[in-house]
Amino acid sequence: MPRSQPPRDRRGQRDLIAFLKATLDDGHGCTQIDTHAASLFLAGDRAWKLKRAVKYPYLDFSTPPLRRAALEAELRLNRRTAPDMYLAVHPVVRSGESFRIGGCGEPVDWLLEMRRIPDQSLLTDVAEAGGLDITLITRLADQIHSFHDKAGPVRREHGANDVRHIIDGNADSLARFTPIFGRARVLRLIDSQRKTAERHAVLLDRRARMGFVRRTHGDLHLANIAVINREPVLFDCLEFSDELATTDTLYDVAFLLMDLWRKGLTADANILFNRYIDVAADEEGVRLLPLFMSMRATIRAHVLAAAAEQQARSSNQKEALRFLSLAEALLEPGSIALTAIGGLSGTGKSAVARAIAGAFGRAPGARVLRTDVFRKRLARVPPEQKLAESFYSPLANNIVYDLICDHASAHLSSGNFVIVDAVLARNDERVRIDRVATHARVPFIGCWLEAPEATRLARVAKRAGDASDADVRVVRLQSSRPMRVPSGWHAVSTDASLAQVIAKTRAIVEQALTGPHWAG
């Protein structure tokens, strides 16, 4: 709820809003969209933002100079990712009994001019229309990683303190809304988050020293990403507090993962998560994501509760409660197992692994460890860049499998479900993967994908932008060496529709996890 809101500013902004709606109307109307901290005016091909004269515990826009500083920061910071969208900050001056945008005179307020996003271009709209696909999600993950990489590290000694501070701030904010959430429920959630943060304190501090703390976007959810000409554009970053936006990079990603997860888009969230980790090579940080996602959901809960109190909307209150439930659920453990998706090139291993990963384990789903991706990581090239044959020598293969096994073991020990995506044609390779599960005392489920040579040749010939370097020559070479379904593995024919193959593989894994032979 706003605090210390000056009556004069409040009255002045009411008059200013009326002026803006009349002045900006180009004959086709001017749409006003209000949030708890700003009013946005959409007219023609422009969007104009006015910061509201409000003061919250975490932001202060109560005076014109403070609102100007916030808008100028918003312009500067958002030009990092959306330079064509953010145009200028303009003063609003008195003109007789009315106002004027720009010109001489003492400013009474300030406006941010932006290029308007085309209708239905927000990622929220794209997602609701079923428009998310592997290509778009991959580009989005790559863009977020590139943005984080360019941001540069803000090295600190104590990353755990930053997380404690956020949790404490959430506790204070939630405490204001105990009539909505219930005091005992709030205390349980905050206690659980604090205990989880303490378990990871050493890792959080190490990440801060290693440079994972950066000036991030800070507000990276679906409604702050646009899709323009099939390219994702990040905009509307958190501008009012460098402190709040200077966080662990995975805490930044966690907001978007949480937003996808709460909409039931778990497969899309998992694809984004796995791609980001693949390109960022941030395996150790994966264990922090359930906590980070829970913290993000908690923030949404108390922000919506504040909106419900301010605007007297029961819908905001119900949504706030849903976010609190999500924050609780995100901290719950999930199933832990090691699933291997093996098979010759062109059998569809990666498509199947990608499709089922979001259904298993705790949020944001299973970590998929793909040998093709790790081979490129060792070569220090992007996943889709082709490698010379020397990178496929027996020695290179052994190093790749060493890395896969090491990371699989680490992920399992920290409570994550793991899927290994690899050809696994050699018995010694399969034994090594199986042994990881045995040592971790978790179920091992081997799924062997099969398809006729003609099908595999056709699939490989059509590949583009894929991490696999296998071509038709490799497919024919593999076919010349007869391969049976490994003992103890489940055979899955992929000479069918992808949906059928995915359903069968998922059913195999689900049945194996619930089987009595895994008890204890």
Coordinates of C-alpha atoms in Angstrom, one line a residue:
M1 CA 0.0 0.0 0.0
P2 CA 1.5 3.4 -0.9
R3 CA 3.0 5.4 1.9
S4 CA 3.8 9.1 2.2
Q5 CA 2.0 10.0 -1.0
P6 CA 1.9 13.8 -1.2
P7 CA -1.7 15.1 -1.8
R8 CA -0.5 17.8 -4.2
D9 CA 1.3 15.2 -6.4
R10 CA -1.7 13.0 -6.3
R11 CA -4.0 15.7 -7.4
G12 CA -1.6 16.9 -10.0
Q13 CA -1.2 13.5 -11.5
R14 CA -4.9 13.1 -11.8
D15 CA -5.1 16.3 -13.8
L16 CA -2.0 15.2 -15.8
I17 CA -3.5 11.8 -16.6
A18 CA -6.6 13.5 -18.0
F19 CA -4.4 15.8 -20.1
L20 CA -2.4 12.9 -21.4
K21 CA -5.4 10.8 -22.4
A22 CA -6.8 13.8 -24.3
T23 CA -3.5 14.9 -25.9
L24 CA -2.1 11.6 -26.9
D25 CA -5.3 10.4 -28.6
D26 CA -4.6 10.4 -32.3
G27 CA -8.2 9.8 -33.2
H28 CA -8.0 6.1 -32.6
G29 CA -8.2 6.2 -28.8
C30 CA -5.7 6.2 -26.0
T31 CA -5.5 3.1 -23.8
Q32 CA -4.4 3.6 -20.2
I33 CA -2.9 0.6 -18.3
D34 CA -2.2 1.1 -14.6
T35 CA 0.2 -0.9 -12.3
H36 CA 1.0 -0.3 -8.7
A37 CA 3.8 2.0 -9.7
A38 CA 3.2 3.4 -13.2
S39 CA 0.5 4.4 -15.7
L40 CA 1.1 3.5 -19.3
F41 CA -0.6 5.2 -22.2
L42 CA -0.9 3.5 -25.6
A43 CA -1.6 5.7 -28.6
G44 CA -0.7 5.0 -32.2
D45 CA 2.7 3.6 -32.5
R46 CA 3.9 5.0 -29.2
A47 CA 3.7 4.1 -25.5
W48 CA 4.2 6.7 -22.8
K49 CA 5.0 5.8 -19.2
L50 CA 4.3 8.0 -16.2
K51 CA 5.6 7.0 -12.8
R52 CA 2.9 7.2 -10.2
A53 CA 3.5 9.4 -7.2
V54 CA 3.8 6.5 -4.7
K55 CA 6.1 5.3 -2.1
Y56 CA 6.6 1.6 -1.1
P57 CA 9.1 0.0 1.2
Y58 CA 11.1 -1.0 -1.9
L59 CA 10.7 2.1 -4.1
D60 CA 10.1 5.8 -3.9
F61 CA 8.5 7.8 -6.7
S62 CA 6.9 10.3 -4.4
T63 CA 8.5 13.5 -6.0
P64 CA 9.1 14.6 -9.6
P65 CA 12.9 14.4 -9.2
L66 CA 12.7 10.9 -8.0
R67 CA 10.4 10.0 -10.9
R68 CA 12.7 11.6 -13.4
A69 CA 15.7 9.7 -12.1
A70 CA 13.7 6.4 -12.3
L71 CA 12.7 7.1 -15.9
E72 CA 16.2 8.0 -17.0
A73 CA 17.5 4.9 -15.4
E74 CA 14.8 2.9 -17.2
L75 CA 15.8 4.4 -20.5
R76 CA 19.5 3.7 -20.0
L77 CA 19.1 0.2 -18.6
N78 CA 16.6 -1.0 -21.1
R79 CA 18.6 0.1 -24.0
R80 CA 21.0 -2.7 -23.1
T81 CA 18.4 -5.2 -24.5
A82 CA 15.8 -3.1 -26.4
P83 CA 17.6 0.0 -27.9
D84 CA 15.0 0.4 -30.7
M85 CA 12.1 0.4 -28.2
Y86 CA 13.3 3.0 -25.7
L87 CA 13.4 6.5 -27.2
A88 CA 13.6 9.4 -24.8
V89 CA 12.5 11.0 -21.5
H90 CA 10.5 14.2 -21.8
P91 CA 9.6 16.8 -19.2
V92 CA 6.0 17.8 -18.7
V93 CA 5.7 21.5 -18.0
R94 CA 2.8 23.9 -17.1
S95 CA 1.2 25.7 -19.9
G96 CA -1.4 28.1 -18.5
E97 CA -4.0 26.0 -16.8
S98 CA -2.9 22.9 -18.6
F99 CA 0.3 21.0 -19.4
R100 CA 2.7 20.6 -22.3
I101 CA 5.1 17.7 -23.2
G102 CA 8.5 19.2 -23.7
G103 CA 9.5 22.9 -24.1
C104 CA 10.5 25.6 -21.7
G105 CA 9.3 25.9 -18.1
E106 CA 9.7 24.1 -14.8
P107 CA 8.9 20.4 -15.1
V108 CA 6.0 19.2 -13.0
D109 CA 6.5 15.6 -14.1
W110 CA 8.3 13.3 -16.6
L111 CA 7.3 10.9 -19.3
L112 CA 9.2 8.0 -20.9
E113 CA 8.5 7.7 -24.7
M114 CA 8.7 4.2 -26.1
R115 CA 8.0 2.5 -29.4
R116 CA 4.8 0.6 -28.9
I117 CA 5.0 -3.2 -29.0
P118 CA 2.7 -4.8 -31.6
D119 CA -0.5 -6.3 -30.3
Q120 CA -0.2 -9.9 -29.2
S121 CA 3.6 -9.7 -29.3
L122 CA 4.2 -10.1 -25.5
L123 CA 5.5 -13.6 -24.7
T124 CA 2.5 -13.9 -22.4
D125 CA 0.3 -13.7 -25.5
V126 CA 2.5 -16.0 -27.5
A127 CA 2.5 -18.6 -24.8
E128 CA -1.3 -18.5 -24.3
A129 CA -1.7 -18.9 -28.1
G130 CA 0.5 -22.0 -28.0
G131 CA 3.3 -20.2 -30.0
L132 CA 6.2 -21.3 -27.8
D133 CA 8.5 -23.7 -29.7
I134 CA 12.0 -25.1 -29.3
T135 CA 13.4 -22.5 -31.7
L136 CA 12.0 -19.5 -29.9
I137 CA 12.8 -20.9 -26.4
T138 CA 16.4 -21.6 -27.5
R139 CA 16.8 -18.1 -28.8
L140 CA 15.4 -16.7 -25.6
A141 CA 17.7 -18.7 -23.4
D142 CA 20.7 -17.7 -25.6
Q143 CA 19.7 -14.1 -25.4
I144 CA 19.4 -14.1 -21.7
H145 CA 22.8 -15.8 -21.3
S146 CA 24.4 -13.3 -23.7
F147 CA 22.9 -10.4 -21.7
H148 CA 24.2 -11.8 -18.4
D149 CA 27.6 -12.4 -20.0
K150 CA 27.9 -8.8 -21.2
A151 CA 26.7 -7.4 -17.9
G152 CA 30.0 -8.2 -16.2
P153 CA 30.5 -9.5 -12.7
V154 CA 29.9 -7.6 -9.5
R155 CA 32.2 -9.6 -7.2
R156 CA 31.1 -10.0 -3.6
E157 CA 32.3 -12.0 -0.7
H158 CA 28.9 -13.0 0.7
G159 CA 26.3 -14.0 -1.8
A160 CA 24.3 -15.8 0.9
N161 CA 23.7 -12.4 2.6
D162 CA 22.0 -11.1 -0.5
V163 CA 19.6 -14.1 -0.5
R164 CA 18.9 -13.7 3.3
H165 CA 18.1 -10.0 2.7
I166 CA 15.6 -10.9 0.0
I167 CA 13.9 -13.5 2.1
D168 CA 13.8 -11.1 5.1
G169 CA 12.2 -8.4 2.9
N170 CA 9.6 -10.9 1.6
A171 CA 8.9 -11.8 5.3
D172 CA 8.3 -8.2 6.1
S173 CA 6.1 -7.6 3.1
L174 CA 4.0 -10.8 3.7
A175 CA 3.5 -9.9 7.3
R176 CA 1.5 -6.9 6.2
F177 CA -1.0 -9.2 4.6
T178 CA -1.6 -11.9 7.2
P179 CA -5.4 -11.5 6.9
I180 CA -4.9 -12.8 3.3
F181 CA -2.2 -15.4 3.7
G182 CA -2.5 -16.4 7.4
R183 CA 0.3 -15.9 9.9
A184 CA 1.3 -19.5 10.4
R185 CA 1.4 -20.2 6.7
V186 CA 3.7 -17.2 6.1
L187 CA 6.0 -18.3 8.9
R188 CA 6.3 -21.8 7.6
L189 CA 7.2 -20.7 4.1
I190 CA 9.8 -18.1 5.2
D191 CA 11.3 -20.6 7.7
S192 CA 11.6 -23.2 4.9
Q193 CA 13.2 -20.7 2.5
R194 CA 15.7 -19.6 5.2
K195 CA 16.7 -23.2 6.0
T196 CA 17.2 -23.9 2.3
A197 CA 19.3 -20.8 1.9
E198 CA 21.5 -21.8 4.9
R199 CA 22.0 -25.2 3.3
H200 CA 23.3 -23.5 0.2
A201 CA 25.2 -20.7 1.9
V202 CA 28.7 -21.9 1.0
L203 CA 27.6 -22.3 -2.6
L204 CA 26.0 -18.8 -2.7
D205 CA 29.1 -17.2 -1.3
R206 CA 31.3 -19.1 -3.7
R207 CA 29.2 -18.0 -6.7
A208 CA 29.4 -14.4 -5.5
R209 CA 33.2 -14.6 -5.4
M210 CA 33.3 -16.2 -8.8
G211 CA 31.3 -13.5 -10.5
F212 CA 27.8 -14.9 -10.9
V213 CA 26.3 -11.8 -9.3
R214 CA 25.6 -9.2 -11.9
R215 CA 23.4 -6.2 -12.7
T216 CA 20.6 -8.4 -14.2
H217 CA 17.2 -7.6 -15.7
G218 CA 15.5 -8.0 -12.3
D219 CA 12.0 -8.4 -13.6
L220 CA 12.3 -11.1 -16.2
H221 CA 8.8 -12.6 -16.6
L222 CA 6.6 -13.4 -19.6
A223 CA 5.0 -9.9 -19.8
N224 CA 8.4 -8.2 -20.0
I225 CA 9.5 -10.1 -23.1
A226 CA 8.3 -9.3 -26.6
V227 CA 8.6 -11.4 -29.7
I228 CA 9.3 -9.1 -32.7
N229 CA 10.1 -10.6 -36.1
R230 CA 10.4 -14.0 -34.3
E231 CA 13.2 -12.7 -32.0
P232 CA 12.7 -12.3 -28.3
V233 CA 13.3 -8.8 -26.9
L234 CA 13.8 -8.3 -23.2
F235 CA 12.4 -5.0 -21.9
D236 CA 11.0 -3.2 -18.8
C237 CA 13.8 -4.2 -16.5
L238 CA 13.9 -3.3 -12.8
E239 CA 15.2 0.2 -12.9
F240 CA 14.5 1.7 -9.5
S241 CA 17.0 -0.2 -7.4
D242 CA 20.5 -1.4 -8.4
E243 CA 20.6 -3.3 -5.2
L244 CA 17.5 -5.4 -6.0
A245 CA 18.6 -6.0 -9.6
T246 CA 22.2 -6.9 -8.8
T247 CA 21.7 -10.6 -8.1
D248 CA 22.8 -14.1 -9.0
T249 CA 22.2 -14.7 -12.7
L250 CA 20.2 -17.8 -11.9
Y251 CA 17.9 -15.7 -9.6
D252 CA 17.2 -13.6 -12.7
V253 CA 16.3 -16.7 -14.8
A254 CA 14.3 -18.1 -12.0
F255 CA 11.6 -15.5 -12.4
L256 CA 10.9 -16.5 -16.0
L257 CA 11.0 -20.2 -15.1
M258 CA 8.6 -19.6 -12.2
D259 CA 6.2 -17.7 -14.5
L260 CA 6.2 -20.5 -17.1
W261 CA 5.8 -23.2 -14.4
R262 CA 2.8 -21.5 -12.8
K263 CA 1.1 -21.4 -16.2
G264 CA 1.5 -25.1 -16.5
L265 CA 4.1 -24.7 -19.2
T266 CA 6.5 -27.1 -17.5
A267 CA 7.9 -28.5 -20.6
D268 CA 8.8 -25.0 -21.9
A269 CA 10.2 -24.0 -18.6
N270 CA 12.4 -27.1 -18.6
I271 CA 13.6 -26.5 -22.2
L272 CA 14.6 -23.0 -21.2
F273 CA 16.3 -24.1 -18.1
N274 CA 18.3 -26.8 -19.8
R275 CA 19.4 -24.6 -22.7
Y276 CA 20.5 -21.8 -20.4
I277 CA 22.5 -24.2 -18.3
D278 CA 24.0 -25.8 -21.4
V279 CA 25.3 -22.5 -22.8
A280 CA 26.2 -21.0 -19.4
A281 CA 27.9 -24.2 -18.2
D282 CA 26.4 -23.5 -14.8
E283 CA 25.9 -27.0 -13.5
E284 CA 26.6 -26.3 -9.9
G285 CA 24.0 -23.6 -9.7
V286 CA 21.1 -25.9 -10.7
R287 CA 20.5 -26.9 -7.1
L288 CA 19.6 -23.3 -6.2
L289 CA 16.7 -23.0 -8.7
P290 CA 13.9 -24.4 -6.6
L291 CA 14.7 -21.9 -3.8
F292 CA 15.1 -19.0 -6.3
M293 CA 11.8 -19.8 -8.0
S294 CA 10.1 -20.0 -4.7
M295 CA 11.5 -16.6 -3.7
R296 CA 10.2 -15.1 -7.0
A297 CA 6.8 -16.6 -6.5
T298 CA 6.8 -15.1 -3.0
I299 CA 7.5 -11.6 -4.3
R300 CA 4.6 -11.9 -6.8
A301 CA 2.3 -13.0 -3.9
H302 CA 2.9 -9.9 -1.8
V303 CA 2.9 -7.5 -4.8
L304 CA -0.5 -8.8 -5.8
A305 CA -1.7 -8.6 -2.2
A306 CA -0.7 -5.0 -2.1
A307 CA -2.5 -4.4 -5.4
A308 CA -5.6 -6.1 -3.9
E309 CA -5.5 -3.9 -0.9
Q310 CA -5.0 -0.7 -3.0
Q311 CA -7.5 -1.5 -5.7
A312 CA -10.0 -3.6 -3.7
R313 CA -9.9 -6.4 -6.3
S314 CA -10.7 -9.9 -5.1
S315 CA -9.1 -11.3 -8.3
N316 CA -5.7 -9.9 -7.2
Q317 CA -6.2 -11.5 -3.7
K318 CA -7.0 -14.9 -5.2
E319 CA -4.0 -14.6 -7.5
A320 CA -1.8 -13.7 -4.6
L321 CA -2.9 -16.8 -2.8
R322 CA -2.1 -18.9 -5.9
F323 CA 1.4 -17.5 -6.0
L324 CA 1.9 -18.3 -2.3
S325 CA 0.8 -21.9 -2.9
L326 CA 3.3 -22.0 -5.8
A327 CA 6.1 -20.7 -3.6
E328 CA 5.4 -23.5 -1.1
A329 CA 5.2 -26.2 -3.8
L330 CA 8.4 -25.2 -5.5
L331 CA 10.3 -26.1 -2.3
E332 CA 9.0 -29.6 -2.2
P333 CA 11.3 -32.5 -3.3
G334 CA 10.6 -34.4 -6.4
S335 CA 11.4 -37.9 -7.7
I336 CA 15.1 -38.7 -8.1
A337 CA 16.3 -41.1 -10.7
L338 CA 18.8 -41.5 -13.6
T339 CA 17.2 -42.2 -17.0
A340 CA 19.3 -42.9 -20.0
I341 CA 17.9 -42.3 -23.5
G342 CA 20.1 -44.3 -25.8
G343 CA 20.0 -45.3 -29.4
L344 CA 21.7 -44.9 -32.8
S345 CA 21.9 -41.5 -34.5
G346 CA 18.5 -40.4 -35.9
T347 CA 16.3 -42.4 -33.5
G348 CA 15.0 -39.2 -31.9
K349 CA 16.8 -39.3 -28.5
S350 CA 17.1 -35.6 -28.0
A351 CA 13.5 -34.9 -29.0
V352 CA 12.2 -37.5 -26.6
A353 CA 14.5 -36.5 -23.7
R354 CA 13.5 -32.8 -24.2
A355 CA 9.8 -33.7 -24.3
I356 CA 9.7 -35.8 -21.1
A357 CA 12.2 -33.9 -18.9
G358 CA 9.7 -31.4 -17.6
A359 CA 7.5 -34.1 -16.2
F360 CA 10.1 -35.5 -13.8
G361 CA 11.8 -34.3 -10.7
R362 CA 11.4 -31.1 -8.7
A363 CA 11.1 -27.8 -10.4
P364 CA 12.2 -26.9 -13.1
G365 CA 12.3 -30.6 -14.1
A366 CA 15.0 -33.0 -15.0
R367 CA 18.5 -31.9 -16.0
V368 CA 19.2 -33.3 -19.5
L369 CA 22.9 -34.2 -20.0
R370 CA 23.6 -34.6 -23.7
T371 CA 26.9 -35.9 -24.9
D372 CA 26.8 -33.7 -28.0
V373 CA 26.4 -30.6 -25.9
F374 CA 29.2 -31.5 -23.5
R375 CA 31.6 -32.3 -26.4
K376 CA 31.0 -28.7 -27.7
R377 CA 31.5 -27.3 -24.2
L378 CA 34.9 -29.0 -23.9
A379 CA 35.8 -27.6 -27.3
R380 CA 34.7 -24.1 -26.1
V381 CA 32.3 -23.7 -29.1
P382 CA 28.5 -23.1 -29.3
P383 CA 26.4 -26.3 -29.2
E384 CA 25.5 -26.0 -32.9
Q385 CA 29.0 -25.5 -34.2
K386 CA 30.4 -28.4 -36.1
L387 CA 33.6 -30.1 -34.8
A388 CA 36.4 -31.9 -36.6
E389 CA 36.6 -35.7 -36.4
S390 CA 39.5 -35.5 -33.9
F391 CA 37.0 -34.5 -31.3
Y392 CA 35.3 -37.9 -31.7
S393 CA 38.4 -40.0 -30.9
P394 CA 38.2 -42.7 -28.2
L395 CA 40.1 -40.5 -25.8
A396 CA 37.7 -37.6 -26.5
N397 CA 34.7 -39.8 -26.0
N398 CA 36.1 -41.1 -22.7
I399 CA 36.6 -37.5 -21.5
V400 CA 33.0 -36.6 -22.5
Y401 CA 31.6 -39.6 -20.6
D402 CA 33.7 -38.8 -17.6
L403 CA 32.2 -35.3 -17.5
I404 CA 28.6 -36.6 -18.0
C405 CA 29.1 -39.1 -15.2
D406 CA 30.6 -36.5 -12.8
H407 CA 27.7 -34.1 -13.4
A408 CA 25.1 -36.8 -13.2
S409 CA 26.4 -37.9 -9.9
A410 CA 26.5 -34.3 -8.6
H411 CA 23.0 -33.5 -9.7
L412 CA 21.6 -36.7 -8.2
S413 CA 23.3 -36.1 -4.9
S414 CA 21.7 -32.6 -4.7
G415 CA 18.2 -34.0 -5.4
N416 CA 17.7 -33.6 -9.1
F417 CA 16.3 -36.0 -11.6
V418 CA 18.8 -36.7 -14.4
I419 CA 18.3 -37.7 -18.0
V420 CA 21.4 -38.8 -20.1
D421 CA 21.0 -38.3 -23.8
A422 CA 23.7 -40.3 -25.6
V423 CA 24.1 -43.0 -28.2
L424 CA 25.5 -45.4 -25.6
A425 CA 26.3 -48.0 -28.2
R426 CA 29.2 -49.5 -26.2
N427 CA 28.5 -51.7 -23.2
D428 CA 31.2 -50.0 -21.1
E429 CA 29.5 -46.7 -21.6
R430 CA 26.2 -48.1 -20.5
V431 CA 27.8 -49.7 -17.5
R432 CA 29.4 -46.4 -16.4
I433 CA 26.0 -44.6 -16.5
D434 CA 24.3 -47.4 -14.6
R435 CA 27.0 -47.4 -12.0
V436 CA 26.4 -43.7 -11.3
A437 CA 22.8 -44.5 -10.4
T438 CA 23.9 -47.5 -8.2
H439 CA 26.4 -45.3 -6.3
A440 CA 23.7 -42.6 -5.8
R441 CA 21.2 -45.3 -4.7
V442 CA 18.6 -44.1 -7.1
P443 CA 16.6 -46.0 -9.8
F444 CA 18.2 -46.5 -13.2
I445 CA 15.8 -46.6 -16.2
G446 CA 17.3 -47.3 -19.6
C447 CA 15.2 -46.6 -22.7
W448 CA 16.7 -47.8 -26.0
L449 CA 15.2 -46.1 -29.0
E450 CA 15.1 -47.9 -32.4
A451 CA 14.1 -47.0 -35.9
P452 CA 14.8 -48.4 -39.4
E453 CA 17.9 -47.2 -41.2
A454 CA 15.8 -45.4 -43.8
T455 CA 14.0 -43.4 -41.1
R456 CA 17.2 -42.5 -39.4
L457 CA 18.8 -41.4 -42.6
A458 CA 15.9 -39.2 -43.5
R459 CA 15.9 -37.6 -40.1
V460 CA 19.6 -36.9 -40.0
A461 CA 19.6 -35.5 -43.6
K462 CA 16.9 -32.9 -42.5
R463 CA 18.8 -31.7 -39.4
A464 CA 19.7 -28.1 -39.1
G465 CA 20.9 -26.1 -36.1
D466 CA 21.4 -29.2 -34.0
A467 CA 24.2 -30.0 -31.6
S468 CA 24.7 -33.4 -33.2
D469 CA 27.4 -33.7 -35.8
A470 CA 26.2 -37.1 -37.0
D471 CA 25.6 -37.3 -40.8
V472 CA 24.3 -40.0 -43.2
R473 CA 27.8 -41.5 -43.2
V474 CA 27.7 -42.0 -39.5
V475 CA 24.2 -43.5 -39.7
R476 CA 25.4 -46.0 -42.3
L477 CA 28.5 -46.9 -40.3
Q478 CA 26.3 -47.5 -37.2
S479 CA 24.0 -49.7 -39.2
S480 CA 26.9 -51.9 -40.3
R481 CA 27.4 -52.9 -36.7
P482 CA 24.3 -54.9 -35.5
M483 CA 23.0 -53.6 -32.2
R484 CA 20.5 -55.4 -29.9
V485 CA 18.5 -53.9 -27.2
P486 CA 20.8 -53.8 -24.1
S487 CA 19.9 -56.2 -21.3
G488 CA 17.6 -54.7 -18.8
W489 CA 16.7 -51.7 -21.0
H490 CA 13.3 -50.9 -22.5
A491 CA 12.9 -51.0 -26.2
V492 CA 11.0 -48.1 -27.8
S493 CA 10.3 -48.0 -31.5
T494 CA 10.5 -44.5 -32.9
D495 CA 9.1 -45.4 -36.3
A496 CA 5.9 -43.8 -35.2
S497 CA 4.6 -40.3 -34.5
L498 CA 6.7 -38.3 -32.0
A499 CA 3.7 -37.9 -29.7
Q500 CA 3.3 -41.7 -29.5
V501 CA 7.0 -42.2 -28.8
I502 CA 7.0 -39.5 -26.1
A503 CA 3.9 -41.1 -24.5
K504 CA 5.4 -44.6 -24.4
T505 CA 8.8 -43.4 -23.1
R506 CA 7.2 -41.3 -20.4
A507 CA 5.0 -44.2 -19.4
I508 CA 8.0 -46.5 -19.1
V509 CA 9.8 -44.1 -16.8
E510 CA 6.6 -43.5 -14.7
Q511 CA 6.0 -47.2 -14.3
A512 CA 9.6 -47.8 -13.3
L513 CA 9.5 -45.1 -10.7
T514 CA 6.4 -46.6 -9.1
G515 CA 7.4 -50.2 -9.3
P516 CA 7.8 -52.1 -6.0
H517 CA 11.4 -53.1 -6.9
W518 CA 12.5 -49.5 -6.3
A519 CA 11.1 -49.4 -2.8
G520 CA 13.9 -48.7 -0.3

